[in-house]
Amino acid sequence: MALHVYETLADCFTAEGVDTCFALLGDANMNWATALAMRGVRMIHVRHEHCAVAAATAYARKSGKVGIATVTCGPGLTQVLTALPAAVRARIPMVIFAGEAPLGSAWYNQAIDQAPFVTATGARYRALHHIPRMAQDIRDAFVEAQQDRCPVVIGVPFDLQARVLDAAPPQPAPSASILPKPAPMPPHPDDLARLAAEIARAGRVVIMGGLGAAAAGAGAACRALGDRLGALMATTLPARGLFHGDPFSVGIAGGFSTPLARALFARADLVLAFGCQLTQHNLDRGKLFPAARIIQIDTDPRAISQGMAAASDHLRGDACLVAEALAAALPAPRPGWRNDRLARAIATAAPDTASFPPEPGLLDPRDVAAALDAALPQDWQMVNSSGHCSFFFAHMNRPLSHFLTIREFGAIGNGISYAMGVAAARPGDTVVLCDGDGSVLMHLQELETIRRHGLNILICVLNDGAYGSEIHKLRDEGLPDDGAVFGRCDLAAIARGFGIAGDRIADLDSLPERVADFTRTGGAAIWDFAVSDRIVSPVIRRAHPGGHVGTEHPVDTEGLL
């Protein structure tokens, strides 16, 4: 049977096991996307191209599969240029079918040289202009996305897509059959002996786990090593929850660390960083561990990270195998930091200890986050967006399996899309998005997508009527904040206008009953919390100390060690 080229391209994607695609249709991709849907692929049709790519990003992180999105050429592609660098920096494997302007037209109003836009973000671009090679080029795009852990954009001129073939071209072997399947990399004995000797000289060890440790299944091995060393346990922000439930886990290492964690880290003399990218954030620009040597344990250790020579030394190896080998190589267990007083202090530590004057009629965002943490079921999926509000929500007590944040590009406006991606990856779960009003308002149109596709998403908004980070920075500079203050629009009423539930919540004591009601009904909703814009996160306070009226209350660790 004769086939259009776009049909054979859809076959290439289904041969790769694609089952979900986030899409916004236009001339250069709509025939291909329709053919993909006819082959049984679940299509989630969004209202903005950015949201298609951002949702596919979260889908890939949460599902472990290659994220798939499609947009049309020209303006469809240029709309995704904020979502792409976020995926690049988070090392998300994705394939994006973008189409291209027709080759045979002397003029086309949406024509643009697409490759430079894509490669400027750090993503890869593949222009498919030769029909006999297209199937192999698509397979190779899947290989590249998975092998290099990056987004790959495919451009196919839509006049070539419309060509009719006499027969389907042969399909190459799918990427899964040719990708390397390396066994975990054990540490070299000499490196192991050197690190064991360094650990023997250390008195106060911190074990920090990142997404590399999570991917290696190293959580239990790191905890066992921590028990043997009497170490404190911590994680990077994206891996938050890896050591969930450990009595000596102090949570996030970095700018989001609690006051207690920061005070303890200042006294550490050795940090074992398992599967971590050592970044400006998780080392707080080099200030978090002032007295400690930092050993990076990774299959691909790096000398320079984000402009810093971050590690004192490196050990190449699989995080799980290294942790197990170190535990076996070390002599008898030692108490290290650990005692009952410290465990009690960790269990009761506040994410932020500063005090601020109350504002009548407005909530403290820290109280909102704590109340939600207490009321929401532990098995609901939590999505933490970017922006000033993200600090408050990051300390909600959830395991890594039920938490997602992707904020390496520092862009707000991604939260709703990320929540849609998680909901698609975990269709049986309830997803809770924790976001700020400025971020939610950037892509509020996707509430219609959530309703239309029946996605089970509860959106909790800290509504300070402003861009939070900006107002605090402007105030620190002594400048007017008018350009960042917009007022608290009624997000609950807007949600109801889109056909989902919406409530403005002023009484935090009502949350358990509201959660019980939402558990019974499911669906989608916005809960709008009017919060004070005078509560400043510790991250902003440290960088902009003059922009607030709070009082700091330092933590004393003397009686804990």
Coordinates of C-alpha atoms in Angstrom, one line a residue, residues 33 59 91 138 149 174 226 232 269 272-273 307 320 328 376 389 433 435 441 497-498 529 537 553 557:
A33 CA 1.0 14.0 14.7
Y59 CA 7.4 13.3 31.7
R91 CA 20.2 16.5 31.1
I138 CA 15.2 9.3 13.5
R149 CA 21.2 12.8 27.8
P174 CA 15.5 0.5 17.3
G226 CA 26.6 6.9 56.7
L232 CA 25.2 13.5 58.3
D269 CA 35.7 18.4 57.6
L272 CA 31.5 12.7 50.1
A273 CA 29.5 13.8 47.1
G307 CA 33.2 28.2 36.9
C320 CA 26.4 2.3 44.7
A328 CA 33.5 -2.9 53.6
L376 CA -1.5 16.1 51.9
C389 CA 8.1 30.5 46.6
L433 CA 1.9 21.6 41.9
D435 CA 3.9 27.5 42.6
L441 CA -0.2 33.3 35.4
G497 CA -13.9 30.0 34.5
F498 CA -11.8 27.2 32.9
F529 CA -3.4 31.4 49.3
S537 CA 13.3 33.5 51.9
H553 CA 17.7 33.8 64.9
T557 CA 25.0 23.6 67.6

